[in-house]
Backbone as numpy.savetxt, mean C-alpha at the origin, in Angstrom:
# Nx Ny Nz CAx CAy CAz Cx Cy Cz
21.87 -9.07 14.78 22.11 -9.28 16.19 20.80 -9.27 16.96
19.89 -8.40 16.59 18.60 -8.34 17.28 17.83 -9.64 17.09
17.92 -10.21 15.88 17.22 -11.46 15.61 17.80 -12.60 16.43
19.13 -12.64 16.55 19.76 -13.71 17.32 19.45 -13.57 18.81
19.27 -12.33 19.27 19.00 -12.10 20.69 17.53 -12.34 21.06
16.68 -12.52 20.06 15.25 -12.70 20.32 15.02 -14.09 20.91
14.40 -14.15 22.08 14.15 -15.43 22.76 12.68 -15.80 22.79
11.81 -14.89 22.41 10.37 -15.16 22.40 9.81 -14.77 21.04
8.64 -15.31 20.72 7.98 -14.99 19.46 7.59 -13.52 19.43
7.95 -12.77 18.39 7.59 -11.35 18.33 6.07 -11.16 18.37
5.64 -10.11 19.06 4.23 -9.78 19.16 4.03 -8.31 18.78
2.84 -7.99 18.28 2.54 -6.60 17.97 2.51 -5.78 19.25
3.03 -4.56 19.18 3.06 -3.71 20.36 1.80 -2.87 20.50
0.91 -2.92 19.52 -0.36 -2.21 19.60 -1.40 -2.97 18.80
-2.69 -2.72 19.07 -3.73 -3.46 18.34 -3.68 -3.17 16.85
-4.15 -4.11 16.08 -4.26 -3.89 14.64 -5.32 -2.83 14.38
-5.13 -1.99 13.35 -6.08 -0.92 13.08 -7.39 -1.45 12.50
-8.46 -0.76 12.82 -9.76 -1.06 12.25 -10.39 0.26 11.83
-11.52 0.19 11.14 -12.20 1.42 10.75 -12.16 1.64 9.25
-11.49 2.70 8.83 -11.46 3.09 7.43 -10.47 2.21 6.67
-10.94 1.06 6.20 -10.06 0.16 5.46 -9.58 0.74 4.16
-10.41 1.57 3.50 -10.00 2.17 2.23 -8.80 3.08 2.43
-8.78 3.84 3.52 -7.65 4.72 3.79 -6.38 3.92 4.06
-6.53 2.77 4.70 -5.37 1.92 4.96 -4.82 1.35 3.66
-5.72 0.82 2.82 -5.28 0.22 1.57 -4.68 1.26 0.64
-5.20 2.48 0.69 -4.69 3.54 -0.18 -3.24 3.88 0.12
-2.73 3.46 1.29 -1.34 3.74 1.66 -0.38 2.71 1.09
-0.92 1.62 0.51 -0.04 0.60 -0.05 0.76 1.17 -1.22
2.04 0.85 -1.31 2.86 1.38 -2.41 2.35 0.99 -3.79
1.84 -0.25 -3.94 1.37 -0.66 -5.27 0.14 0.10 -5.70
-0.76 0.40 -4.75 -1.96 1.17 -5.09 -1.58 2.62 -5.36
-0.68 3.17 -4.60 -0.25 4.56 -4.84 0.40 4.71 -6.21
1.19 3.70 -6.60 1.83 3.74 -7.92 0.79 3.64 -9.02
-0.18 2.72 -8.85 -1.24 2.56 -9.86 -2.08 3.82 -9.97
-2.34 4.46 -8.84 -3.12 5.70 -8.85 -2.36 6.82 -9.57
-1.05 6.90 -9.33 -0.24 7.91 -10.01 -0.21 7.67 -11.52
-0.09 6.40 -11.91 -0.11 6.08 -13.34 -1.44 6.44 -13.98
-2.53 6.22 -13.25 -3.86 6.57 -13.76 -4.00 8.08 -13.93
-3.51 8.84 -12.96 -3.57 10.30 -13.06 -2.74 10.80 -14.23
-1.56 10.20 -14.43 -0.71 10.60 -15.55 -1.37 10.28 -16.88
-2.05 9.13 -16.96 -2.74 8.77 -18.20 -3.88 9.74 -18.48
-4.60 10.15 -17.45 -5.65 11.14 -17.63 -5.11 12.47 -18.11
-3.95 12.86 -17.58 -3.34 14.12 -18.01 -2.93 14.05 -19.48
-2.47 12.87 -19.93 -2.10 12.73 -21.34 -3.32 12.86 -22.24
-4.48 12.38 -21.78 -5.72 12.54 -22.56 -6.06 14.01 -22.70
-5.91 14.77 -21.61 -6.22 16.20 -21.66 -5.28 16.93 -22.62
-4.00 16.55 -22.59 -3.04 17.19 -23.49 -3.36 16.87 -24.93
-3.71 15.59 -25.19 -4.04 15.20 -26.57 -5.31 15.89 -27.04
-6.29 16.06 -26.16 -7.54 16.74 -26.53 -7.28 18.20 -26.86
-6.37 18.81 -26.12 -6.04 20.22 -26.39 -5.47 20.40 -27.78
-4.93 19.34 -28.37 -4.37 19.43 -29.71 -5.41 19.61 -30.79
-6.70 19.47 -30.46 -7.76 19.68 -31.45 -8.04 21.16 -31.69
-7.64 21.99 -30.77 -7.96 23.41 -30.88 -6.90 24.13 -31.70
-7.31 25.13 -32.49 -6.33 25.90 -33.26 -5.44 26.71 -32.33
-4.22 26.92 -32.75 -3.26 27.69 -31.97 -3.26 29.13 -32.46
-3.50 30.05 -31.53 -3.53 31.48 -31.84 -2.40 32.15 -31.06
-1.59 32.92 -31.76 -0.46 33.59 -31.12 -0.62 35.10 -31.26
-0.39 35.76 -30.15 -0.40 37.22 -30.14 1.04 37.68 -29.93
1.53 38.48 -30.87 2.90 38.96 -30.74 2.93 40.47 -30.65
4.07 41.01 -30.47 4.24 42.46 -30.40 5.57 42.83 -31.01
5.65 44.01 -31.56 6.93 44.45 -32.12 7.37 45.70 -31.38
8.63 45.77 -31.16 9.20 46.90 -30.44 10.36 47.42 -31.27
10.31 48.71 -31.60 11.37 49.26 -32.44 11.53 50.74 -32.21
12.27 51.38 -33.09 12.55 52.80 -32.95 12.30 53.49 -34.28
11.80 54.72 -34.19 11.57 55.52 -35.40 12.59 56.64 -35.53
13.65 56.53 -34.80 14.69 57.57 -34.87 15.33 57.57 -36.25
15.68 58.76 -36.74 16.28 58.90 -38.05 17.78 58.63 -38.03
18.39 58.80 -36.89 19.81 58.50 -36.80 20.11 57.89 -35.44
21.31 57.44 -35.27 21.66 56.71 -34.05 21.63 57.59 -32.82
21.73 58.84 -32.95 21.72 59.71 -31.76 20.36 59.79 -31.11
19.29 59.44 -31.84 17.95 59.53 -31.27 17.39 58.22 -30.80
18.21 57.16 -30.75 17.69 55.85 -30.36 17.28 55.81 -28.90
17.86 56.62 -28.05 17.55 56.57 -26.62 16.35 57.40 -26.24
15.75 58.16 -27.16 14.61 59.00 -26.83 13.33 58.18 -26.81
12.52 58.37 -25.71 11.30 57.57 -25.55 10.28 57.86 -26.64
10.27 59.07 -27.18 9.28 59.39 -28.20 9.58 58.71 -29.52
10.76 58.15 -29.67 11.11 57.48 -30.90 10.81 55.97 -30.89
10.30 55.44 -29.72 9.94 54.03 -29.65 8.54 53.82 -30.18
8.31 52.63 -30.77 6.98 52.26 -31.23 6.69 50.82 -30.76
5.39 50.52 -30.55 4.98 49.18 -30.12 3.72 48.82 -30.89
3.65 47.61 -31.36 2.51 47.19 -32.17 2.12 45.77 -31.78
0.78 45.49 -31.73 0.28 44.15 -31.41 -0.50 43.59 -32.58
-1.48 44.33 -33.03 -2.42 43.84 -34.03 -1.83 43.12 -35.22
-0.88 43.63 -35.88 -0.37 42.98 -37.09 0.32 41.65 -36.85
0.63 41.30 -35.53 1.39 40.09 -35.26 0.52 38.96 -34.73
-0.78 39.04 -34.93 -1.65 37.91 -34.58 -1.49 36.84 -35.65
-1.28 35.58 -35.20 -1.16 34.47 -36.14 -1.88 33.26 -35.58
-2.31 32.36 -36.44 -2.99 31.16 -35.99 -2.66 30.03 -36.95
-2.89 28.82 -36.42 -2.67 27.63 -37.25 -3.69 26.58 -36.83
-4.22 25.85 -37.80 -5.19 24.80 -37.52 -4.47 23.46 -37.39
-4.88 22.66 -36.43 -4.17 21.40 -36.18 -4.49 20.36 -37.25
-3.65 19.36 -37.29 -3.93 18.17 -38.08 -4.92 17.32 -37.29
-6.20 17.44 -37.65 -7.26 16.80 -36.86 -7.09 15.29 -36.83
-6.71 14.71 -37.96 -6.56 13.25 -38.02 -5.48 12.79 -37.04
-4.34 13.50 -37.05 -3.25 13.14 -36.14 -3.65 13.39 -34.68
-4.37 14.49 -34.45 -4.79 14.81 -33.09 -5.73 13.75 -32.55
-6.68 13.32 -33.41 -7.61 12.28 -32.96 -6.90 10.96 -32.74
-5.89 10.68 -33.50 -5.11 9.45 -33.30 -4.39 9.50 -31.96
-3.86 10.70 -31.63 -3.19 10.83 -30.34 -4.19 10.69 -29.19
-5.41 11.23 -29.37 -6.43 11.09 -28.34 -6.81 9.62 -28.16
-6.97 8.92 -29.27 -7.32 7.51 -29.19 -6.23 6.72 -28.48
-4.98 7.04 -28.79 -3.87 6.35 -28.14 -3.84 6.67 -26.65
-4.06 7.94 -26.32 -4.07 8.34 -24.91 -5.23 7.69 -24.17
-6.40 7.60 -24.83 -7.54 6.93 -24.22 -7.24 5.46 -23.95
-6.57 4.82 -24.89 -6.22 3.41 -24.70 -5.28 3.25 -23.51
-4.33 4.15 -23.38 -3.42 4.08 -22.24 -4.18 4.34 -20.94
-5.13 5.27 -20.97 -5.92 5.55 -19.78 -6.77 4.35 -19.39
-7.36 3.68 -20.40 -8.14 2.48 -20.11 -7.26 1.39 -19.51
-6.06 1.25 -20.05 -5.13 0.25 -19.52 -4.72 0.60 -18.09
-4.48 1.89 -17.83 -4.10 2.32 -16.48 -5.24 2.10 -15.50
-6.48 2.34 -15.96 -7.64 2.11 -15.11 -7.80 0.62 -14.80
-7.60 -0.22 -15.82 -7.71 -1.66 -15.60 -6.63 -2.13 -14.63
-5.42 -1.59 -14.76 -4.34 -1.95 -13.84 -4.66 -1.50 -12.43
-5.22 -0.30 -12.31 -5.60 0.21 -10.99 -6.65 -0.68 -10.35
-7.68 -1.03 -11.11 -8.74 -1.90 -10.59 -8.16 -3.24 -10.14
-7.29 -3.82 -10.96 -6.69 -5.11 -10.62 -5.81 -5.00 -9.37
-5.10 -3.89 -9.25 -4.25 -3.69 -8.08 -5.08 -3.59 -6.81
-6.20 -2.87 -6.89 -7.07 -2.75 -5.72 -7.68 -4.10 -5.36
-8.13 -4.86 -6.37 -8.70 -6.17 -6.11 -7.66 -7.11 -5.47
-6.44 -7.05 -5.96 -5.37 -7.87 -5.39 -5.12 -7.48 -3.94
-5.11 -6.17 -3.67 -4.90 -5.70 -2.30 -6.02 -6.18 -1.38
-7.26 -6.11 -1.87 -8.40 -6.59 -1.07 -8.29 -8.08 -0.79
-7.91 -8.84 -1.82 -7.78 -10.28 -1.65 -6.67 -10.62 -0.65
-5.53 -9.95 -0.77 -4.43 -10.20 0.15 -4.82 -9.84 1.58
-5.53 -8.73 1.75 -5.95 -8.31 3.09 -6.96 -9.29 3.68
-7.93 -9.70 2.86 -8.94 -10.65 3.35 -8.29 -11.98 3.74
-7.36 -12.46 2.90 -6.67 -13.71 3.20 -5.86 -13.58 4.48
-5.15 -12.46 4.63 -4.33 -12.26 5.83 -5.19 -12.16 7.08
-6.30 -11.44 6.99 -7.20 -11.32 8.14 -7.78 -12.67 8.54
-8.21 -13.44 7.54 -8.79 -14.75 7.82 -7.76 -15.68 8.46
-6.54 -15.70 7.91 -5.51 -16.56 8.46 -5.15 -16.14 9.88
-5.09 -14.85 10.12 -4.75 -14.34 11.45 -5.84 -14.72 12.46
-7.10 -14.50 12.10 -8.20 -14.81 13.01 -8.28 -16.31 13.29
-8.12 -17.11 12.26 -8.19 -18.57 12.45 -7.06 -19.07 13.34
-5.87 -18.53 13.14 -4.74 -18.98 13.95 -4.86 -18.52 15.39
-5.45 -17.34 15.61 -5.70 -16.91 16.98 -6.66 -17.86 17.69
-7.74 -18.26 16.98 -8.68 -19.22 17.57 -7.97 -20.54 17.87
-7.16 -20.99 16.94 -6.43 -22.25 17.13 -5.46 -22.13 18.30
-4.81 -20.99 18.43 -3.86 -20.80 19.52 -4.56 -20.85 20.87
-5.74 -20.24 20.96 -6.48 -20.27 22.22 -6.86 -21.71 22.60
-7.31 -22.47 21.59 -7.67 -23.86 21.86 -6.44 -24.67 22.28
-5.31 -24.44 21.63 -4.08 -25.16 21.98 -3.59 -24.77 23.37
-3.79 -23.53 23.75 -3.36 -23.11 25.08 -4.20 -23.80 26.16
-5.50 -23.93 25.89 -6.36 -24.66 26.83 -5.92 -26.12 26.93
-5.63 -26.73 25.78 -5.18 -28.12 25.78 -3.85 -28.28 26.49
-2.97 -27.31 26.31 -1.67 -27.38 26.98 -1.84 -27.27 28.49
-2.72 -26.36 28.94 -2.95 -26.22 30.38 -3.54 -27.51 30.97
-4.44 -28.14 30.24 -5.01 -29.40 30.70 -3.94 -30.49 30.77
-3.06 -30.53 29.77 -1.98 -31.52 29.78 -1.03 -31.28 30.94
-0.81 -30.00 31.26 0.06 -29.68 32.40 -0.55 -30.16 33.71
-1.84 -29.94 33.86 -2.50 -30.40 35.08 -2.48 -31.92 35.16
-2.70 -32.58 34.02 -2.67 -34.04 34.00 -1.28 -34.57 34.35
-0.24 -33.92 33.86 1.13 -34.35 34.16 1.45 -34.15 35.63
1.02 -33.03 36.19 1.25 -32.78 37.62 0.51 -33.80 38.48
-0.73 -34.09 38.08 -1.51 -35.07 38.83 -0.88 -36.46 38.75
-0.38 -36.81 37.55 0.25 -38.11 37.38 1.51 -38.22 38.24
2.27 -37.13 38.35 3.46 -37.14 39.19 3.08 -37.30 40.66
2.01 -36.61 41.09 1.57 -36.75 42.47 1.11 -38.18 42.76
0.39 -38.78 41.85 -0.09 -40.15 42.03 1.10 -41.12 42.08
2.11 -40.86 41.24 3.29 -41.72 41.27 4.04 -41.58 42.60
4.18 -40.32 43.08 4.87 -40.10 44.34 4.12 -40.75 45.50
2.78 -40.83 45.37 1.98 -41.45 46.43 1.89 -42.96 46.27
2.51 -43.51 45.23 2.49 -44.94 45.00 1.20 -45.44 44.39
0.38 -44.52 43.86 -0.91 -44.93 43.30 -0.85 -45.13 41.80
0.26 -44.85 41.19 0.35 -44.98 39.73 1.78 -45.37 39.36
1.93 -45.90 38.15 3.24 -46.33 37.68 3.98 -45.17 37.01
5.29 -45.31 36.91 6.09 -44.28 36.25 5.79 -44.21 34.76
5.29 -45.31 34.18 4.91 -45.30 32.77 3.80 -44.29 32.51
2.88 -44.18 33.48 1.81 -43.19 33.35 2.38 -41.77 33.41
3.40 -41.57 34.24 4.05 -40.25 34.33 4.71 -39.90 33.00
5.42 -40.86 32.42 6.08 -40.63 31.14 5.07 -40.31 30.05
3.96 -41.03 30.04 2.93 -40.80 29.03 2.33 -39.40 29.18
2.08 -38.98 30.43 1.53 -37.64 30.66 2.53 -36.56 30.26
3.81 -36.79 30.56 4.82 -35.82 30.17 5.00 -35.74 28.65
4.86 -36.89 27.98 4.94 -36.91 26.52 3.78 -36.12 25.92
2.60 -36.30 26.50 1.44 -35.53 26.04 1.64 -34.03 26.26
2.23 -33.67 27.40 2.50 -32.26 27.70 3.53 -31.69 26.73
4.56 -32.47 26.41 5.58 -31.99 25.48 4.98 -31.76 24.10
4.09 -32.65 23.68 3.42 -32.46 22.39 2.54 -31.22 22.38
1.85 -30.97 23.50 1.01 -29.78 23.59 1.85 -28.51 23.58
3.01 -28.55 24.26 3.92 -27.39 24.25 4.43 -27.11 22.83
4.79 -28.17 22.11 5.31 -28.00 20.76 4.23 -27.44 19.83
3.00 -27.94 19.96 1.91 -27.45 19.12 1.61 -25.98 19.42
1.66 -25.60 20.69 1.41 -24.21 21.07 2.52 -23.31 20.55
3.77 -23.76 20.63 4.89 -22.96 20.12 4.78 -22.77 18.62
4.39 -23.83 17.89 4.21 -23.71 16.45 3.08 -22.74 16.12
2.03 -22.76 16.93 0.92 -21.83 16.69 1.34 -20.39 16.96
2.16 -20.18 17.97 2.65 -18.82 18.25 3.48 -18.29 17.08
4.27 -19.17 16.49 5.04 -18.76 15.31 4.11 -18.45 14.13
3.08 -19.28 13.96 2.11 -19.04 12.87 1.37 -17.73 13.07
1.03 -17.41 14.32 0.37 -16.13 14.62 1.29 -14.97 14.26
2.57 -15.09 14.62 3.53 -14.03 14.30 3.65 -13.85 12.79
3.70 -14.97 12.06 3.78 -14.87 10.59 2.51 -14.24 10.02
1.36 -14.59 10.58 0.10 -14.01 10.11 0.05 -12.52 10.40
0.62 -12.11 11.53 0.68 -10.68 11.85 1.54 -9.93 10.83
2.65 -10.53 10.45 3.53 -9.89 9.46 2.80 -9.76 8.12
2.10 -10.82 7.71 1.36 -10.78 6.44 0.28 -9.71 6.47
-0.43 -9.62 7.58 -1.48 -8.60 7.69 -0.88 -7.21 7.76
0.23 -7.07 8.45 0.93 -5.79 8.53 1.32 -5.30 7.14
1.84 -6.22 6.32 2.24 -5.86 4.96 1.01 -5.56 4.10
-0.07 -6.33 4.26 -1.27 -6.12 3.44 -1.90 -4.77 3.70
-1.78 -4.27 4.94 -2.38 -2.98 5.30 -1.35 -1.85 5.28
-0.19 -2.09 4.68 0.85 -1.08 4.47 1.61 -0.72 5.74
1.19 -1.18 6.90 1.97 -1.03 8.12 2.27 0.40 8.52
3.26 0.55 9.41 3.76 1.86 9.88 2.64 2.70 10.48
1.93 2.12 11.44 0.84 2.87 12.09 1.40 3.57 13.32
2.20 4.60 13.09 2.81 5.33 14.19 2.61 6.82 13.99
2.72 7.56 15.08 2.66 9.02 14.98 1.29 9.51 14.56
1.29 10.57 13.77 0.05 11.21 13.37 -0.75 10.37 12.39
-0.10 9.39 11.70 -0.81 8.63 10.69 -1.40 7.34 11.25
-1.37 7.16 12.59 -1.92 5.95 13.18 -3.44 5.97 13.06
-4.07 4.95 12.48 -5.52 4.91 12.37 -6.17 4.48 13.68
-7.48 4.48 13.69 -8.21 4.04 14.88 -7.90 2.58 15.14
-7.72 2.23 16.41 -7.38 0.85 16.77 -8.52 0.21 17.54
C-alpha cells in the first residue's frame, strides 16, 4: 500500500555516511559471516595443535578404612589419595599432524574467502558510489536543460499570443519541454536506484547510536 501511495521518487532522508569506510563495510552480512568462518577456522587450528601435547590426568581416590559398617560415618575413617592416580598418554603424532594440516588448509581457504568477500564488497561500493555520483551530475545537467526548455516554451507562447510567432513553434517548444521533463524524471529514478545500491553496499541502517559521520 505504501508503494502504491508513493507519488514522488523516494529520496534519502539524511546524507550518505562518509569517514570510516572500513567500519561501514565491516557491518555487511557477507563480511561478518566470512570473518566468523575465519575465526572458527583459526580455533580449529588451535584445537588440532593442542593434540600434539601428551595428556596428563590427575585423579584422586576417596574411601573408608572402617572395619565394619558402623564406622563408615566417622571422619577419621576416610582416606584421600592423589599421587598414585596420575596417568598420561602420548598422542598419535602422525594423526595429530594430519589434523593440523587439514585445519590449516581450512584456515587458508577461509582466509581466501574472507579476502575475496572484502574485495567484492569494495568493488560493489566503488561501483555504487561512481554510479551515484555520475547520475547526480547528469541530473543537475538535465535540470538545467529542463529549466531552459521551460523558459523557451513560455517565451514561445508569449510570442504566439503577441502574433509574432506561429503555433508550430509553440508545439515544437512544448515537445522539447516534454522530452526534457521525461529525461529528468528518468534521471530521478536512476538516482533513487543508485541510492538503493549504495545503501545496500554500505550495509545501510544508519540510525540511532550506530549512525556514522555524515
